[in-house]
């Protein structure tokens, strides 16, 4: 059996709306590798903290919740979205709302909360390989990953992508409010003292503005295949 350290990891980091979730899923499928959606973990904790009435400013209480939370990721088997089960309850839709995203971003700023979630993320590194999607996959969680990508896109294009995604789900949102939320969330994610959003020094930065998903996936897979 392959040792965990020998299992290859492709890290895909970037801000929300950079296309990393879609690109990570497509790359994992083409490679036949596992996928870690680390944002879903932070969203699940934010959602659970909100549901439990925990103050997001109470780092110790949120970290306690993060240590104890039971998370399961289930492939529905019909090509649909991975189901996210939080403490036995299907929270797939609940964690995708903008409220859960804002909660995730708030609780993710606490070092003790991030620390509480490290082992849960490392456990995803299973043969034959892992595609890890997030903000600090290449910098903090898998610093020795052989393949690292950082995706960017202009704030306007990212807001438009989120708008289409959320509208398709029937949610009532406006482009202006999304652009504002994206700018606020980016500023917070990039300025926090622990694991701020930034490319690893050895990451390949790809600007996805105006590029199709397929073209970006090909560029990402070329990195793995040329190794
Ligand atoms: O990728 P996403 O939008 O689902 O992530 C939601 C929030 O979780 C994001 O605003 C910041 C936080 N997050 C993080 O701090 N570190 C990660 N590896 C992934 C997400």
Tab-separated table of C-alpha atoms and ligand atoms in Angstrom:
chain	number	residue	atom	x	y	z
A	1	UNK	CA	0.000	0.000	0.000
A	2	UNK	CA	1.207	3.503	-0.860
A	3	UNK	CA	2.359	5.570	2.126
A	4	UNK	CA	0.218	8.711	2.567
A	5	UNK	CA	3.194	10.941	1.742
A	6	UNK	CA	3.658	9.095	-1.549
A	7	UNK	CA	0.065	9.734	-2.629
A	8	UNK	CA	0.202	12.583	-5.171
A	9	UNK	CA	-1.742	15.757	-4.405
A	10	UNK	CA	-2.845	18.463	-6.816
A	11	UNK	CA	-3.738	21.615	-4.880
A	12	UNK	CA	-6.115	24.122	-6.460
A	13	UNK	CA	-6.384	27.343	-4.489
A	14	UNK	CA	-7.980	30.657	-5.303
A	15	UNK	CA	-10.737	33.090	-4.369
A	16	UNK	CA	-14.427	32.283	-4.586
A	17	UNK	CA	-15.702	32.374	-8.167
A	18	UNK	CA	-12.273	31.710	-9.652
A	19	UNK	CA	-13.683	28.454	-10.997
A	20	UNK	CA	-11.629	26.268	-8.683
A	21	UNK	CA	-14.525	24.086	-7.505
A	22	UNK	CA	-15.591	23.206	-11.039
A	23	UNK	CA	-12.010	22.789	-12.241
A	24	UNK	CA	-11.117	20.637	-9.208
A	25	UNK	CA	-14.088	18.329	-9.746
A	26	UNK	CA	-13.336	17.922	-13.465
A	27	UNK	CA	-9.622	17.339	-12.825
A	28	UNK	CA	-10.366	14.747	-10.109
A	29	UNK	CA	-12.744	12.939	-12.417
A	30	UNK	CA	-10.285	12.863	-15.326
A	31	UNK	CA	-7.442	11.692	-13.069
A	32	UNK	CA	-9.603	9.216	-11.135
A	33	UNK	CA	-8.430	10.861	-7.888
A	34	UNK	CA	-10.285	11.717	-4.685
A	35	UNK	CA	-11.421	15.261	-4.049
A	36	UNK	CA	-11.268	17.459	-0.960
A	37	UNK	CA	-13.663	20.423	-0.990
A	38	UNK	CA	-12.159	22.193	2.022
A	39	UNK	CA	-14.536	25.136	1.629
A	40	UNK	CA	-17.410	22.727	2.339
A	41	UNK	CA	-15.738	21.853	5.663
A	42	UNK	CA	-15.515	25.537	6.692
A	43	UNK	CA	-19.066	26.099	5.462
A	44	UNK	CA	-20.306	23.098	7.480
A	45	UNK	CA	-18.656	24.451	10.624
A	46	UNK	CA	-20.007	27.970	10.004
A	47	UNK	CA	-23.474	26.586	9.384
A	48	UNK	CA	-23.397	24.339	12.462
A	49	UNK	CA	-22.073	27.176	14.649
A	50	UNK	CA	-24.887	29.437	13.443
A	51	UNK	CA	-27.499	26.727	14.017
A	52	UNK	CA	-26.161	26.147	17.540
A	53	UNK	CA	-26.346	29.876	18.303
A	54	UNK	CA	-22.592	30.120	18.846
A	55	UNK	CA	-21.113	33.606	18.520
A	56	UNK	CA	-18.654	33.558	15.579
A	57	UNK	CA	-16.398	35.784	17.660
A	58	UNK	CA	-16.055	33.069	20.328
A	59	UNK	CA	-13.067	31.276	18.805
A	60	UNK	CA	-12.793	28.678	21.580
A	61	UNK	CA	-16.448	27.673	21.259
A	62	UNK	CA	-16.263	27.433	17.447
A	63	UNK	CA	-13.023	25.424	17.683
A	64	UNK	CA	-14.682	23.038	20.154
A	65	UNK	CA	-17.540	22.567	17.710
A	66	UNK	CA	-15.051	22.061	14.826
A	67	UNK	CA	-13.180	19.367	16.764
A	68	UNK	CA	-16.368	17.459	17.514
A	69	UNK	CA	-18.220	17.863	14.226
A	70	UNK	CA	-18.963	14.681	12.257
A	71	UNK	CA	-18.698	15.251	8.520
A	72	UNK	CA	-19.476	12.766	5.781
A	73	UNK	CA	-19.128	13.373	2.064
A	74	UNK	CA	-21.323	11.020	0.049
A	75	UNK	CA	-21.285	10.558	-3.692
A	76	UNK	CA	-24.974	10.328	-4.647
A	77	UNK	CA	-23.951	7.937	-7.446
A	78	UNK	CA	-26.117	9.699	-10.046
A	79	UNK	CA	-23.558	12.281	-11.150
A	80	UNK	CA	-25.187	14.882	-8.876
A	81	UNK	CA	-23.507	17.065	-6.232
A	82	UNK	CA	-21.641	15.333	-3.413
A	83	UNK	CA	-23.930	15.228	-0.385
A	84	UNK	CA	-22.498	16.819	2.730
A	85	UNK	CA	-23.791	15.243	5.931
A	86	UNK	CA	-23.191	17.278	9.086
A	87	UNK	CA	-23.724	15.404	12.357
A	88	UNK	CA	-26.016	12.965	10.579
A	89	UNK	CA	-28.137	15.599	8.788
A	90	UNK	CA	-27.915	16.338	5.049
A	91	UNK	CA	-26.732	19.970	4.899
A	92	UNK	CA	-25.761	20.039	1.199
A	93	UNK	CA	-28.078	22.911	0.276
A	94	UNK	CA	-27.822	24.761	3.582
A	95	UNK	CA	-24.030	25.131	3.351
A	96	UNK	CA	-24.208	26.618	-0.181
A	97	UNK	CA	-26.131	29.755	0.798
A	98	UNK	CA	-24.377	33.124	0.969
A	99	UNK	CA	-25.153	33.183	4.709
A	100	UNK	CA	-23.194	29.957	5.197
A	101	UNK	CA	-20.396	31.338	2.997
A	102	UNK	CA	-20.125	34.473	5.105
A	103	UNK	CA	-20.225	32.359	8.299
A	104	UNK	CA	-17.456	30.141	6.886
A	105	UNK	CA	-15.292	33.135	6.063
A	106	UNK	CA	-15.813	34.565	9.581
A	107	UNK	CA	-14.991	31.395	11.535
A	108	UNK	CA	-12.119	30.530	9.141
A	109	UNK	CA	-10.219	33.570	10.400
A	110	UNK	CA	-9.614	31.902	13.812
A	111	UNK	CA	-6.285	30.026	14.059
A	112	UNK	CA	-7.671	27.510	16.572
A	113	UNK	CA	-10.584	26.710	14.270
A	114	UNK	CA	-8.218	26.115	11.329
A	115	UNK	CA	-6.002	23.946	13.527
A	116	UNK	CA	-9.005	21.869	14.600
A	117	UNK	CA	-9.722	21.050	10.959
A	118	UNK	CA	-6.222	20.074	9.759
A	119	UNK	CA	-6.438	16.325	10.418
A	120	UNK	CA	-9.881	16.077	8.847
A	121	UNK	CA	-8.364	17.511	5.647
A	122	UNK	CA	-5.175	15.401	5.686
A	123	UNK	CA	-7.332	12.255	5.938
A	124	UNK	CA	-8.522	12.811	2.367
A	125	UNK	CA	-5.061	11.965	1.033
A	126	UNK	CA	-5.792	8.430	-0.145
A	127	UNK	CA	-4.493	6.423	-3.130
A	128	UNK	CA	-4.417	6.839	-6.041
A	129	UNK	CA	-4.304	10.635	-5.543
A	130	UNK	CA	-6.067	13.741	-4.261
A	131	UNK	CA	-7.240	16.989	-5.794
A	132	UNK	CA	-7.511	19.492	-2.915
A	133	UNK	CA	-9.631	22.604	-3.466
A	134	UNK	CA	-9.419	25.585	-1.137
A	135	UNK	CA	-7.527	28.679	-0.039
A	136	UNK	CA	-4.483	27.250	1.754
A	137	UNK	CA	-4.113	23.778	0.252
A	138	UNK	CA	-0.728	24.522	-1.326
A	139	UNK	CA	0.548	26.837	1.423
A	140	UNK	CA	-0.501	25.151	4.683
A	141	UNK	CA	-2.290	21.800	4.401
A	142	UNK	CA	-0.231	20.138	1.639
A	143	UNK	CA	2.923	22.299	1.409
A	144	UNK	CA	4.868	19.438	-0.222
A	145	UNK	CA	2.242	18.651	-2.867
A	146	UNK	CA	3.951	17.953	-6.194
A	147	UNK	CA	1.324	19.889	-8.183
A	148	UNK	CA	0.050	23.326	-7.199
A	149	UNK	CA	-2.246	25.680	-9.023
A	150	UNK	CA	-3.668	29.067	-8.011
A	151	UNK	CA	-6.672	30.236	-10.049
A	152	UNK	CA	-7.693	33.867	-10.317
A	153	UNK	CA	-10.328	35.837	-12.270
A	154	UNK	CA	-11.461	39.454	-12.257
A	155	UNK	CA	-13.958	40.293	-9.436
A	156	UNK	CA	-16.602	41.193	-12.067
A	157	UNK	CA	-16.352	37.828	-13.780
A	158	UNK	CA	-16.349	35.961	-10.472
A	159	UNK	CA	-19.507	37.795	-9.341
A	160	UNK	CA	-21.169	36.914	-12.640
A	161	UNK	CA	-20.278	33.222	-12.271
A	162	UNK	CA	-21.662	33.117	-8.722
A	163	UNK	CA	-24.772	34.946	-9.916
A	164	UNK	CA	-25.449	32.319	-12.596
A	165	UNK	CA	-24.785	29.445	-10.155
A	166	UNK	CA	-27.099	30.819	-7.486
A	167	UNK	CA	-29.827	31.833	-9.957
A	168	UNK	CA	-29.734	28.317	-11.417
A	169	UNK	CA	-30.472	27.070	-7.905
A	170	UNK	CA	-33.452	29.413	-7.737
A	171	UNK	CA	-31.914	31.728	-5.147
A	172	UNK	CA	-32.849	35.393	-5.115
A	173	UNK	CA	-29.611	37.397	-5.494
A	174	UNK	CA	-28.411	40.519	-7.289
A	175	UNK	CA	-25.164	40.961	-9.174
A	176	UNK	CA	-24.322	44.153	-7.287
A	177	UNK	CA	-24.740	42.539	-3.874
A	178	UNK	CA	-22.674	39.523	-4.969
A	179	UNK	CA	-19.852	41.732	-6.223
A	180	UNK	CA	-19.890	43.558	-2.901
A	181	UNK	CA	-19.887	40.289	-0.908
A	182	UNK	CA	-17.044	38.905	-3.015
A	183	UNK	CA	-14.939	42.006	-2.408
A	184	UNK	CA	-15.602	41.936	1.352
A	185	UNK	CA	-14.897	38.190	1.585
A	186	UNK	CA	-11.700	38.466	-0.514
A	187	UNK	CA	-10.386	41.284	1.636
A	188	UNK	CA	-11.027	39.279	4.816
A	189	UNK	CA	-9.612	36.002	3.426
A	190	UNK	CA	-6.496	37.767	2.099
A	191	UNK	CA	-5.816	39.885	5.181
A	192	UNK	CA	-6.258	37.373	8.004
A	193	UNK	CA	-3.044	36.633	9.847
A	194	UNK	CA	-3.313	32.849	9.651
A	195	UNK	CA	-3.281	31.100	6.254
A	196	UNK	CA	-4.207	34.196	4.230
A	197	UNK	CA	-5.343	33.666	0.663
A	198	UNK	CA	-2.198	33.811	-1.469
A	199	UNK	CA	-0.495	31.564	-4.014
A	200	UNK	CA	2.195	29.184	-2.736
A	201	UNK	CA	5.615	30.310	-3.964
A	202	UNK	CA	5.766	27.170	-6.131
A	203	UNK	CA	2.187	27.380	-7.478
A	204	UNK	CA	1.381	27.957	-11.127
A	205	UNK	CA	-0.984	30.966	-11.307
A	206	UNK	CA	-3.680	30.723	-13.982
A	207	UNK	CA	-5.996	33.673	-14.743
A	208	UNK	CA	-9.312	32.135	-15.806
A	209	UNK	CA	-10.956	35.421	-16.919
A	210	UNK	CA	-12.478	34.829	-20.353
A	211	UNK	CA	-11.258	31.223	-20.493
A	212	UNK	CA	-13.520	28.202	-20.663
A	213	UNK	CA	-13.569	25.597	-17.892
A	214	UNK	CA	-12.353	22.998	-20.401
A	215	UNK	CA	-9.309	25.097	-21.335
A	216	UNK	CA	-8.398	25.640	-17.681
A	217	UNK	CA	-8.829	21.940	-16.846
A	218	UNK	CA	-6.543	21.036	-19.763
A	219	UNK	CA	-3.913	23.508	-18.546
A	220	UNK	CA	-4.093	22.070	-15.019
A	221	UNK	CA	-3.909	18.449	-16.192
A	222	UNK	CA	-0.955	19.269	-18.439
A	223	UNK	CA	0.996	20.082	-15.263
A	224	UNK	CA	0.282	16.646	-13.833
A	225	UNK	CA	0.878	14.780	-17.060
A	226	UNK	CA	4.143	16.500	-17.937
A	227	UNK	CA	5.669	15.577	-14.558
B	1	LIG	O1	-14.538	27.927	-1.293
B	1	LIG	P1	-15.731	28.364	-0.510
B	1	LIG	O2	-16.374	29.598	-1.028
B	1	LIG	O3	-16.722	27.241	-0.347
B	1	LIG	O4	-15.179	28.700	0.979
B	1	LIG	C1	-15.987	29.312	1.961
B	1	LIG	C2	-15.128	30.092	2.958
B	1	LIG	O5	-14.333	29.181	3.726
B	1	LIG	C3	-14.147	31.084	2.344
B	1	LIG	O6	-14.665	32.389	2.349
B	1	LIG	C4	-12.937	31.017	3.213
B	1	LIG	C5	-13.045	29.710	3.939
B	1	LIG	N1	-12.047	28.727	3.504
B	1	LIG	C6	-10.804	28.817	4.086
B	1	LIG	O7	-10.550	29.707	4.882
B	1	LIG	N2	-9.861	27.889	3.787
B	1	LIG	C7	-10.094	26.910	2.891
B	1	LIG	N3	-9.156	26.016	2.616
B	1	LIG	C8	-11.356	26.848	2.249
B	1	LIG	C9	-12.322	27.783	2.589
